[in-house]
Short mmCIF file of C-alpha atoms and ligand atoms in Angstrom, two decimals:
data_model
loop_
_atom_site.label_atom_id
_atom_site.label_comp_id
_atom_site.label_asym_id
_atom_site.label_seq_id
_atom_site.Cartn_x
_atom_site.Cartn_y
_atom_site.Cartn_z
CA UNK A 207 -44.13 58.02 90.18
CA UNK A 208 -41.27 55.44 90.63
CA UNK A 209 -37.45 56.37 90.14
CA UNK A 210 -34.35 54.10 89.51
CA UNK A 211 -31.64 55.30 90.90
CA UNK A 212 -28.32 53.57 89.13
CA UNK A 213 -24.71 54.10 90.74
CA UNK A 214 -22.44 53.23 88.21
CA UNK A 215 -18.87 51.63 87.60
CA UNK A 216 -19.79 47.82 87.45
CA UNK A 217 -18.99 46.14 84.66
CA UNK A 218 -21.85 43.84 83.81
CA UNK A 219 -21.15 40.00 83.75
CA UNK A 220 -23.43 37.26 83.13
CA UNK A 221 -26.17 35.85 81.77
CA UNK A 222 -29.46 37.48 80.55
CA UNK A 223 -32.39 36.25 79.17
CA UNK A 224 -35.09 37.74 76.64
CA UNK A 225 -38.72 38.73 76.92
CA UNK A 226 -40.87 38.65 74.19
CA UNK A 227 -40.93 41.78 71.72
CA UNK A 228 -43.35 44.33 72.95
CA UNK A 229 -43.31 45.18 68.87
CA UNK A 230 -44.57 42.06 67.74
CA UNK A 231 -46.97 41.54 70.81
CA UNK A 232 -49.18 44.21 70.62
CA UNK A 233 -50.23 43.68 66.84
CA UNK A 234 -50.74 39.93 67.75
CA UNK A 235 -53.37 40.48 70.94
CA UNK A 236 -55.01 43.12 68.29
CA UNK A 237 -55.55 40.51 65.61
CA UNK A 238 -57.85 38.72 68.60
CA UNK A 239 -60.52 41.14 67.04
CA UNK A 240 -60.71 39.19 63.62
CA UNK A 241 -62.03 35.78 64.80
CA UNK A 242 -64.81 34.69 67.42
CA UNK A 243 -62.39 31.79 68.42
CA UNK A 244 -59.83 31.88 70.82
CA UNK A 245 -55.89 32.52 70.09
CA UNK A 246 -53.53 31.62 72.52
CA UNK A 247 -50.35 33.77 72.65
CA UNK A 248 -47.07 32.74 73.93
CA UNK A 249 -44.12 34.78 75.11
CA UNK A 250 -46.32 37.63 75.74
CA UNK A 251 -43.49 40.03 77.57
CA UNK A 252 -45.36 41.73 81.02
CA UNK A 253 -45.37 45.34 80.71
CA UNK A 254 -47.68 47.93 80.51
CA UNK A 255 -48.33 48.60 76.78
CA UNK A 256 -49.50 44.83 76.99
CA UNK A 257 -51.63 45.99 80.11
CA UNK A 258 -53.50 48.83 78.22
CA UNK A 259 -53.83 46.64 74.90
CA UNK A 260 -56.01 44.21 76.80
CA UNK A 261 -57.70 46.74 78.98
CA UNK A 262 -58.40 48.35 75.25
CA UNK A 263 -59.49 45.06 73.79
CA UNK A 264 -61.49 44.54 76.91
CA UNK A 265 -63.71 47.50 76.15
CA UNK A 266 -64.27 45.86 72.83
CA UNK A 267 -65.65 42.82 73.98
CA UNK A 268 -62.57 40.87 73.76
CA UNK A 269 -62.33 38.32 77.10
CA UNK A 270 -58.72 37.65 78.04
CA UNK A 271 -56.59 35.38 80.70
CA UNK A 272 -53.40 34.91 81.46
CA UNK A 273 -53.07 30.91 81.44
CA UNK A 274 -49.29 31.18 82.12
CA UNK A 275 -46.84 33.53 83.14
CA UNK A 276 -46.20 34.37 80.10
CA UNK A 277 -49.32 32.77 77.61
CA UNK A 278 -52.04 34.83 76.96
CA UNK A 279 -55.85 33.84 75.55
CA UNK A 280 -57.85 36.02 74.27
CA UNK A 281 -61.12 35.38 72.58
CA UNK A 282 -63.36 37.91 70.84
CA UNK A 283 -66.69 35.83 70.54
CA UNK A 284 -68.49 39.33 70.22
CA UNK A 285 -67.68 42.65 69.19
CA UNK A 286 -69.67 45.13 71.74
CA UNK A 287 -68.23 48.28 70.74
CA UNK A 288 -66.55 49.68 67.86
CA UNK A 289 -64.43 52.69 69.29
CA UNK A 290 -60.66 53.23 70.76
CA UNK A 291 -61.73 55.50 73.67
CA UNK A 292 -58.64 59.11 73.22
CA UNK A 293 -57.29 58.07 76.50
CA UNK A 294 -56.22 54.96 75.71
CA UNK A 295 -54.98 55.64 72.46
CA UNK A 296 -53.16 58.69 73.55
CA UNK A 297 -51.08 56.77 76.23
CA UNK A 298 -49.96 53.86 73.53
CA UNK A 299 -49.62 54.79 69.65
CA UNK A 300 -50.39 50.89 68.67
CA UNK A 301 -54.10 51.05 69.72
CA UNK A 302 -54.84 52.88 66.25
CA UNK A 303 -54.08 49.34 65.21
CA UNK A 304 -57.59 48.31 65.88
CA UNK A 305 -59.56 50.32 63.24
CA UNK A 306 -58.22 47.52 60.31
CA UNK A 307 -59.24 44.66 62.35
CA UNK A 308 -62.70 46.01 63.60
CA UNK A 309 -63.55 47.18 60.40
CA UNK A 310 -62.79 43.94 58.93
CA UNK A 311 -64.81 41.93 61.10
CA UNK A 312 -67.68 44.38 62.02
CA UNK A 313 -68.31 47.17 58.96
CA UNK A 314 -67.21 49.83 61.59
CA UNK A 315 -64.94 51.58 63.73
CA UNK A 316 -64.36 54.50 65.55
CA UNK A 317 -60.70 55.19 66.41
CA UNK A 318 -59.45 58.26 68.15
CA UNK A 319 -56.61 59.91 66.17
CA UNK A 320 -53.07 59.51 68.56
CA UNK A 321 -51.61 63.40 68.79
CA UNK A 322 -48.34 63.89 68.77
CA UNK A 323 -45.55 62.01 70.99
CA UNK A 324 -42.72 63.16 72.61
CA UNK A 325 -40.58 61.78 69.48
CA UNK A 326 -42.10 63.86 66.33
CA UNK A 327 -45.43 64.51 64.73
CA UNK A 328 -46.00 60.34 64.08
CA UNK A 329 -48.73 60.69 61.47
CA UNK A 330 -51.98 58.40 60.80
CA UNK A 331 -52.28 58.98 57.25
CA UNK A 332 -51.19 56.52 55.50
CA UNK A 333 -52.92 53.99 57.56
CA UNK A 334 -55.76 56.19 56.53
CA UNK A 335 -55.08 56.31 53.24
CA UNK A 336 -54.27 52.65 52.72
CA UNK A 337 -57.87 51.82 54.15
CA UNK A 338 -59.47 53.49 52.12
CA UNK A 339 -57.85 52.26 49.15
CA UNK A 340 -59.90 49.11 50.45
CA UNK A 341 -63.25 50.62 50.25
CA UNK A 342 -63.88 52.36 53.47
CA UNK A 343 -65.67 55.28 54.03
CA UNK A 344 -63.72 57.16 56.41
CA UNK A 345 -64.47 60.97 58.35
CA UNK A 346 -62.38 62.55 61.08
CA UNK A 347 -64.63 63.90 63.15
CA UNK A 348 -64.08 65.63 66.77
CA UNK A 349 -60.72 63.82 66.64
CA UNK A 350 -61.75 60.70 66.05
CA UNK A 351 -61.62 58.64 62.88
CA UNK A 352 -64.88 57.05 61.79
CA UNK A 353 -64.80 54.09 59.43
CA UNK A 354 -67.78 52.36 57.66
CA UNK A 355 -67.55 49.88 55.18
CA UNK A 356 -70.15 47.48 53.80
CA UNK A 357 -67.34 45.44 52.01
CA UNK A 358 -63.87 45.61 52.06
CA UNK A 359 -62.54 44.83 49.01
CA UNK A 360 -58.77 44.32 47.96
CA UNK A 361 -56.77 46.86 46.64
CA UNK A 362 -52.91 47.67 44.95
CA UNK A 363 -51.54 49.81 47.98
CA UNK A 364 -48.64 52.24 47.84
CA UNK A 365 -47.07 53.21 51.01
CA UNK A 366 -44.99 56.70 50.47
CA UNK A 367 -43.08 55.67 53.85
CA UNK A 368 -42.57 51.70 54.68
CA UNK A 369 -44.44 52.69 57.64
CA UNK A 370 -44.48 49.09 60.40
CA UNK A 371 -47.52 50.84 61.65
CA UNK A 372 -49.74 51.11 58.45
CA UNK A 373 -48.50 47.90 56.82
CA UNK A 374 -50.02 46.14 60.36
CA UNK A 375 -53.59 47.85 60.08
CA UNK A 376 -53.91 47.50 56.08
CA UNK A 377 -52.58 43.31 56.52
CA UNK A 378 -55.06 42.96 59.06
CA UNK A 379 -58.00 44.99 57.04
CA UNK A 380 -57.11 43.14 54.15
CA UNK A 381 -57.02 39.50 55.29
CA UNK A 382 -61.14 39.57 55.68
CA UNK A 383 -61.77 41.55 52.14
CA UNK A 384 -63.11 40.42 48.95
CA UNK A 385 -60.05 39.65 46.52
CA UNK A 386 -56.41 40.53 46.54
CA UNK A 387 -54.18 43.37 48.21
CA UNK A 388 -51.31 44.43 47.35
CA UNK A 389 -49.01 46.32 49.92
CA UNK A 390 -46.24 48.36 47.56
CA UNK A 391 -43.23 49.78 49.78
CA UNK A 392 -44.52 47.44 52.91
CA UNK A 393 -42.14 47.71 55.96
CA UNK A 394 -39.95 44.63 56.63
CA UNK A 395 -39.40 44.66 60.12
CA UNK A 396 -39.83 41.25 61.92
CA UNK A 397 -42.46 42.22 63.94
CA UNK A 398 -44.54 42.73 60.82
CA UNK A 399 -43.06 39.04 59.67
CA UNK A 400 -44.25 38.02 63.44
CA UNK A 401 -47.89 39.23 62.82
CA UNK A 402 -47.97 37.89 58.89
CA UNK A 403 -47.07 34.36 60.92
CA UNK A 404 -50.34 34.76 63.38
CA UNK A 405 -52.84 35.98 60.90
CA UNK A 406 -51.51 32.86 58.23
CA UNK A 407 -52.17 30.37 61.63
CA UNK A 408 -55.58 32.10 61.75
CA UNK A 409 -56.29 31.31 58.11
CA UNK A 410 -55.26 34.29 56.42
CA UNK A 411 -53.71 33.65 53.08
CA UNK A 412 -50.68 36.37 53.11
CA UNK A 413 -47.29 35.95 50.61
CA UNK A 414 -43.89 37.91 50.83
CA UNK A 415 -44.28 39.45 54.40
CA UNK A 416 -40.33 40.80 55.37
CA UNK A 417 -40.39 41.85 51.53
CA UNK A 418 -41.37 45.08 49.97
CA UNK A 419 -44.06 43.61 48.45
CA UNK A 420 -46.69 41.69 50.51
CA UNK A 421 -49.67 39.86 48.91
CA UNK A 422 -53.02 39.45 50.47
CA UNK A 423 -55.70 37.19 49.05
CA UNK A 424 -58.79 37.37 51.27
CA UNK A 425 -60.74 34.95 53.13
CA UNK A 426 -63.92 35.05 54.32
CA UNK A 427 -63.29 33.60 57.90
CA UNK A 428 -60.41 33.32 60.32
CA UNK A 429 -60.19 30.85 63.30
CA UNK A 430 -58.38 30.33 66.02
CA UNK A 431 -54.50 29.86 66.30
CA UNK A 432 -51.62 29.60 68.62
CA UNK A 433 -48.83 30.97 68.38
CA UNK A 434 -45.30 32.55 70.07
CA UNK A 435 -43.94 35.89 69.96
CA UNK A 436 -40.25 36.25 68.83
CA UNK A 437 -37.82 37.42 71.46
CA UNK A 438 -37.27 41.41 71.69
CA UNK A 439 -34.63 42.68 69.51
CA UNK A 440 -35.00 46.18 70.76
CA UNK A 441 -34.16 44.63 74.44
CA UNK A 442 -31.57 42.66 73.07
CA UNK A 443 -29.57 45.56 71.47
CA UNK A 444 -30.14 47.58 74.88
CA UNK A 445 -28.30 44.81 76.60
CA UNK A 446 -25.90 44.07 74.39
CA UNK A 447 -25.00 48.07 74.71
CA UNK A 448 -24.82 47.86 78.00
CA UNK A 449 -22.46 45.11 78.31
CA UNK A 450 -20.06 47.06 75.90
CA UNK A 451 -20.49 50.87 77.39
CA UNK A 452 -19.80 49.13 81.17
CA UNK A 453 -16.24 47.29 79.76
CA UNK A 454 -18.31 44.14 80.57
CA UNK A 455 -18.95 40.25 79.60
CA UNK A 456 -22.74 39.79 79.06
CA UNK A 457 -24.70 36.85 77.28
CA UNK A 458 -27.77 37.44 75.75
CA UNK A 459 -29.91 34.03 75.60
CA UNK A 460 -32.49 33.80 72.96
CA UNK A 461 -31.10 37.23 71.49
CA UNK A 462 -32.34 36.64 67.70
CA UNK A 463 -29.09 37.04 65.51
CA UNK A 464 -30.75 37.45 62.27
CA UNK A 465 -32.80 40.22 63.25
CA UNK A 466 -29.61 42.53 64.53
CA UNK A 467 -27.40 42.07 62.39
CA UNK A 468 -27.49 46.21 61.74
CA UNK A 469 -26.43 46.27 65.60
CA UNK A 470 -23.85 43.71 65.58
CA UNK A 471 -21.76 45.55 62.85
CA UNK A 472 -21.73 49.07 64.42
CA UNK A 473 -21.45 47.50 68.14
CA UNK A 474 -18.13 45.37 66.53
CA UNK A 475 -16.72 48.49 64.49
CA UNK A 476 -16.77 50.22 68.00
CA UNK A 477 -14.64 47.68 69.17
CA UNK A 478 -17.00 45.29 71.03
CA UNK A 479 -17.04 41.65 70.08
CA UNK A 480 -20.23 40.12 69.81
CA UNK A 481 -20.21 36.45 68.81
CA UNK A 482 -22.99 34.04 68.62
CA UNK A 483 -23.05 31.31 71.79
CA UNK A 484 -25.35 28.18 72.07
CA UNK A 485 -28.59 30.33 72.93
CA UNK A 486 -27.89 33.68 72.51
CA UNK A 487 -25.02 35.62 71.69
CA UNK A 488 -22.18 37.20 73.96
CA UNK A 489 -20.83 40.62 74.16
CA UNK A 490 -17.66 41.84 75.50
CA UNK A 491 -15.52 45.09 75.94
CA UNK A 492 -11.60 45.19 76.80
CA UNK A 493 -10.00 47.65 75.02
CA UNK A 494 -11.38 51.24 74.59
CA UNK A 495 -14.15 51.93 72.30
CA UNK A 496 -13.81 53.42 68.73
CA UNK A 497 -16.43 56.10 67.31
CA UNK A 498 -18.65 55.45 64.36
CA UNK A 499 -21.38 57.13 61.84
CA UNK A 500 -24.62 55.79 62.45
CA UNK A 501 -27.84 56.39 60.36
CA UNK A 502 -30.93 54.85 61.13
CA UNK A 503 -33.30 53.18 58.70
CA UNK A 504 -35.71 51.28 58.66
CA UNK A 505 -35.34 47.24 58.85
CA UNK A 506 -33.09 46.04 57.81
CA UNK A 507 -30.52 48.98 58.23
CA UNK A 508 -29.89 50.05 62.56
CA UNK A 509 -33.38 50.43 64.46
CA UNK A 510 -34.28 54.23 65.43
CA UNK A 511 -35.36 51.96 68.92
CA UNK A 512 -31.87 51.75 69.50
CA UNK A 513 -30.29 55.30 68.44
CA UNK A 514 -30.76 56.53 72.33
CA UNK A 515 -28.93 53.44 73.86
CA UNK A 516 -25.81 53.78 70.79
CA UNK A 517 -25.08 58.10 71.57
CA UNK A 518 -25.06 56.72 75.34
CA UNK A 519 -22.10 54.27 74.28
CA UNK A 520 -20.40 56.70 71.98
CA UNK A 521 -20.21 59.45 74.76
CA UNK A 522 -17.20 57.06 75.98
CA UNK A 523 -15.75 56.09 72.56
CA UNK A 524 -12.54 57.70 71.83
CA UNK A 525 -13.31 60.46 68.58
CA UNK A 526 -16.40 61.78 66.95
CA UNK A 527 -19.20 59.83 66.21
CA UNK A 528 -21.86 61.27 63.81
CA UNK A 529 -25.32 59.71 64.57
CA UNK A 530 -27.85 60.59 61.69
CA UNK A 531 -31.98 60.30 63.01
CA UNK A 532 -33.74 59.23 59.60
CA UNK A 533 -37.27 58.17 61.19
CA UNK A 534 -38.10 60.19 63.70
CA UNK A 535 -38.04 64.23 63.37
CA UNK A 536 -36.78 65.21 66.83
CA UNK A 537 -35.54 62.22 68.51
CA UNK A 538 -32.40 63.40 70.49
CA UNK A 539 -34.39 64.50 73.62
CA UNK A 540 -31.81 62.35 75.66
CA UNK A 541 -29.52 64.26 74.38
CA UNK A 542 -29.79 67.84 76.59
CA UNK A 543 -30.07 65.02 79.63
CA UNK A 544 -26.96 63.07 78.47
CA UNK A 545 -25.10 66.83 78.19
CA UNK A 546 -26.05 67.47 81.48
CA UNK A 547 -24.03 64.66 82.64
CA UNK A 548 -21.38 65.60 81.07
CA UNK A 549 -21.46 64.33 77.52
CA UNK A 550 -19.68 66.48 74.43
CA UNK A 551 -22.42 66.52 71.78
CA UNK A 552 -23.42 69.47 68.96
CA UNK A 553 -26.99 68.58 67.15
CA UNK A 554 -27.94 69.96 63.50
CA UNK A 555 -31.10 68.67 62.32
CA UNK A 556 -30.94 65.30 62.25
CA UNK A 557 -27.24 64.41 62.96
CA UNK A 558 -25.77 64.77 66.40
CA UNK A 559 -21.98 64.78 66.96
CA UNK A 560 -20.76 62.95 69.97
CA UNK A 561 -17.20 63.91 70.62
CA UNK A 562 -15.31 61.19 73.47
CA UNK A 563 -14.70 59.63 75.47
CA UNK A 564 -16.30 61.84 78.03
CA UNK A 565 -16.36 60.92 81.81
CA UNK A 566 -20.16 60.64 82.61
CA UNK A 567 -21.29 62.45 86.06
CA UNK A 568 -24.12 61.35 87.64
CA UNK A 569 -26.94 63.62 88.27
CA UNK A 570 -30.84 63.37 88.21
CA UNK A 571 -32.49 62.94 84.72
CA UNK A 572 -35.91 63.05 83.26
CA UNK A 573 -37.09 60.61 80.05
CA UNK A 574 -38.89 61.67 77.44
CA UNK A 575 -39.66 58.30 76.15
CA UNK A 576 -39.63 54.62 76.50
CA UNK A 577 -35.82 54.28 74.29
CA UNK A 578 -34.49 57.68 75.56
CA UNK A 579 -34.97 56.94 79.29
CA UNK A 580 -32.64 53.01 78.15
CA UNK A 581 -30.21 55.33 76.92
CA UNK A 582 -29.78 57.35 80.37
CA UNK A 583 -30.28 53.88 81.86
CA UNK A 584 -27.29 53.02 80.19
CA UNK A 585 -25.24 56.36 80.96
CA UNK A 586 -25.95 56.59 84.36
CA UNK A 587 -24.28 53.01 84.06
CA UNK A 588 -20.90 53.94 82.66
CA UNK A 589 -21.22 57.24 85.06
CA UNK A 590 -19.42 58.16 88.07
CA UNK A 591 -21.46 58.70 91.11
CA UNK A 592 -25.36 58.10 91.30
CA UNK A 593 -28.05 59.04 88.08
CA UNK A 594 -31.62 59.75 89.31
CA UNK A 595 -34.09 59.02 86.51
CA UNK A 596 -37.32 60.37 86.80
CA UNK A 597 -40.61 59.51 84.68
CA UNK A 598 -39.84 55.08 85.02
CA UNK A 599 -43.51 54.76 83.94
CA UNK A 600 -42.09 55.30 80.26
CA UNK A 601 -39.68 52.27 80.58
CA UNK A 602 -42.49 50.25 82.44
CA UNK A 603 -44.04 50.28 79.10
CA UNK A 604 -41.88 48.31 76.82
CA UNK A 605 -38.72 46.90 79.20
CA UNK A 606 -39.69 43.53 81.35
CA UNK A 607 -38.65 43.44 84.95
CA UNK A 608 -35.28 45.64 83.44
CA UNK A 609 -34.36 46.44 86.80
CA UNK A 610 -33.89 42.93 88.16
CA UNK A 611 -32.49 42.20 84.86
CA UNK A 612 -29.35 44.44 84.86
CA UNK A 613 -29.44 43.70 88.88
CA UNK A 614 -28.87 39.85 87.92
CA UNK A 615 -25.88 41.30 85.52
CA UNK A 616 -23.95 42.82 88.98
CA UNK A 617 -25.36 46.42 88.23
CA UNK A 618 -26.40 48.67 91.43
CA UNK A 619 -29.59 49.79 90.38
CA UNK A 620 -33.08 50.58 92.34
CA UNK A 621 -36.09 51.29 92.13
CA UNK A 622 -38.17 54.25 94.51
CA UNK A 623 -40.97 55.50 94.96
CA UNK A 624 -40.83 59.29 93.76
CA UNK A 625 -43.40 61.73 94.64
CA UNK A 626 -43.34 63.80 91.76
CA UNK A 627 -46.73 64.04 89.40
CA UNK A 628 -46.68 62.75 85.64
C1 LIG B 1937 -43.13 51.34 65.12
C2 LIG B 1937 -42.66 50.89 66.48
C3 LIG B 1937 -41.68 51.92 67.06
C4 LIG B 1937 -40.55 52.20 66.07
C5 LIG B 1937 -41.11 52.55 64.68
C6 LIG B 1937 -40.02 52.70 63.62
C7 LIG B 1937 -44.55 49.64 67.32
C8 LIG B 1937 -45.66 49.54 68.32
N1 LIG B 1937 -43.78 50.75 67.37
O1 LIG B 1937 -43.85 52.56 65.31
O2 LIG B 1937 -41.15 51.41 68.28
O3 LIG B 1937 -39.77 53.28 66.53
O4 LIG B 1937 -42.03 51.54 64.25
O5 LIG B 1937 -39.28 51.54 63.53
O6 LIG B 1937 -44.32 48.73 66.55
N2 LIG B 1937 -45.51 57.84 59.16
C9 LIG B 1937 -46.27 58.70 58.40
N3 LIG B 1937 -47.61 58.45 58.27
C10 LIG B 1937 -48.22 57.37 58.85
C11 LIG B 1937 -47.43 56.49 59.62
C12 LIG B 1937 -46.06 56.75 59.76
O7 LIG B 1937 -45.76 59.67 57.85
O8 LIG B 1937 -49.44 57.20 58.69
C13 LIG B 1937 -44.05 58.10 59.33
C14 LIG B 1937 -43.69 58.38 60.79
O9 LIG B 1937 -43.91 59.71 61.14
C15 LIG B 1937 -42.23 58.00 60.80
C16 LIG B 1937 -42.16 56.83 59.80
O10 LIG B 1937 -43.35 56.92 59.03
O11 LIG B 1937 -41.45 59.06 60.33
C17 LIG B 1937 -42.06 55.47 60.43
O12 LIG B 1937 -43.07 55.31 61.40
P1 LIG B 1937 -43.80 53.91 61.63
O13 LIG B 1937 -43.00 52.82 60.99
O14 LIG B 1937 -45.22 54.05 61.25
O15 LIG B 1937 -43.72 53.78 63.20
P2 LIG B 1937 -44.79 53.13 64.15
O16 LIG B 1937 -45.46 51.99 63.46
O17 LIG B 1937 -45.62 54.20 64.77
#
């Protein structure tokens, strides 16, 4: 297992530029299942959730090929199996994404169910629920769930949480049923605007996607499309934080202003300025940093992607901060590793306190996730001394080439070969 070592001190200065959002990707090569023609994918960020999403769609029958460094076809002329295999979906959440697709286009599917994640309990039930709204017959059996349906047919759906998850798999179960869908209390994020964009190139006849309220009317057939992933807001805000928690000058081409607007407001009440530049936008720190209250929401209000990557920051701003975790039930595993470099912080529940500005200390680390190892990323950064992070496969799987990225930005980090077992 690789480890990044990152010395700290530099202030970053530069220019950066954006992958494609991992979010939005992985829904997008999934929606290959609903058509035998080809779709051709652009801005298809290389990382290893992408990796196991075509390995998954492989085993499915779907052929892909990279026809660019970044442009992706995959075709699904034939369905030859119907099942998402437990140790794929185990290793990436998204591949429950296939059961609306497969059961749209084939009558069946046999998903297993994800577990647990290092982040909370992260539920399948309303996906379940939703889908059967539309007719299927669904069973869990041996920990898998097994869908049949002879006919989808459309449905008024409420969602109790605006899950991004369960609005995907319903949209793309409900694009190939008989009739009109209804998804109440949909989730807004742009990655579910992303994949309304796809399935509509495809054929699909979809109305008020980024609203609460999106309208399906299905079609019989879908064809083939092409179409380009929108840049990564997720990587975007990382940057942008790490610009302001080093005291440097960063640019962020192609970072997509309307979809962080949440993250521009608390990164300016801090004391940052962020201002949009031709191509991207450009973040700065001088003076110190002030503390804020932070809740996260869902889209539109600040991402729970970027809650690690924000207590990282407000270690060094000058006060308390009060960061509320709405989404996610236990979510502040960074926290014990960002105390054990020295930051002040007292959790209750869902709020953690972050008292500053601390002087960071470097020392070896350990993520729990793909955001929480950013936000020691990000620490070890602003630290004295070097930070050891252990466990990089977990920011392999949604951050592009990160290390040569903040490399290109003047910071002194490095990646090594570790020895130690996942
Ligand atoms: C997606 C993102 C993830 C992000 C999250 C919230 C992808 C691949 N991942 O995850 O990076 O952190 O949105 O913005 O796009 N819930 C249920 N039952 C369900 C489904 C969800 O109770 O059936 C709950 C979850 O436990 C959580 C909340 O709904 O508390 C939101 O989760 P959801 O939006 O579904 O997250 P994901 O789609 O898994």
């Amino acid at each position: 297992m690789d480890k990044m070592i990152i010395r700290g001190g530099a202030p970053l200065r530069g220019t950066v530029e954006l992958s494609g959002s991992k979010n939005a990707a992985l829904p997008c090569l999934i929606a290959a299942l609903l058509t035998e023609e080809p779709l051709l994918i652009h801005n298809v960020p290389r990382l290893r959730d992408v990796r196991t999403s075509i390995d998954l769609l492989g085993r499915l029958g779907v052929v892909s090929r990279w026809t660019g460094d970044h442009d992706l076809e995959l075709h699904a002329r034939a369905i030859t199996s119907h099942e998402a295999p437990y140790d794929l979906v185990k290793t990436m959440r998204a591949s429950f994404l296939v059961l609306g697709p497969l059961l749209a286009r084939t009558g069946r599917a046999r998903v297993s169910t994800p577990g647990g994640c290092a982040i909370g309990a992260r539920p399948v039930n309303l996906h379940i629920a939703g889908i059967r709204m539309l007719g299927a017959r669904i069973q869990m059996r041996h920990g898998y769930v097994e869908a049949h349906a002879v006919n989808l047919r459309g449905a008024r759906v409420w969602l109790d949480t605006s899950s991004v998850g369960a609005t995907e798999n319903i949209m793309m179960a409900a694009v190939r049923a008989r009739g009109r869908t209804l998804i109440e209390n949909a989730a807004r994020e742009p990655e579910v605007q992303d994949l309304a964009r796809l399935l509509k190139a495809m054929g699909a006849r979809i109305s008020g996607a980024g609203s609460h309220v999106i309208e399906i009317e299905g079609v019989e057939r879908l064809g083939g499309a092409e179409h380009t992933v929108i840049p990564d807001r997720i990587e975007a805000g990382s940057l942008m934080i790490a610009a302001a928690v080093t005291g440097g000058d960063v640019v962020v081409r192609g970072a997509p202003l309307e979809h962080l607007e949440a993250v521009i407001a608390k990164l300016r009440e801090t004391g940052a300025t962020v201002e949009p530049v031709e191509g991207g936008l450009r973040v700065a720190r001088g003076a110190a940093l002030r503390p804020v209250e932070l809740r996260t929401l869902p889209y539109p209000g600040f991402p729970t992607d970027l809650q690690a990557q924000m207590m990282a920051l407000l270690t060094q701003a000058a006060g308390t901060s009060v960061i509320t975790e709405t989404i996610f039930e236990n979510r502040f595993m960074h926290a014990l590793e960002l105390m054990r470099m020295g930051a002040d912080i007292v959790m209750k529940g869902p709020t953690a306190v972050v008292r500053g500005p601390t002087a960071l200390c470097g020392a070896p680390v350990m993520a729990t996730d793909l955001r929480a190892s950013m936000g020691l990323i990000l620490a070890g950064l602003a630290a004295e001394n070097s930070t050891e992070l252990s466990r990089v496969y977990h920011l392999d799987r949604g951050y592009e080439a990160l290390d040569a990225k903040l490399r290109a930005l003047g910071a002194a980090v490095e990646r090594v070969p570790g020895e130690e077992a996942a």
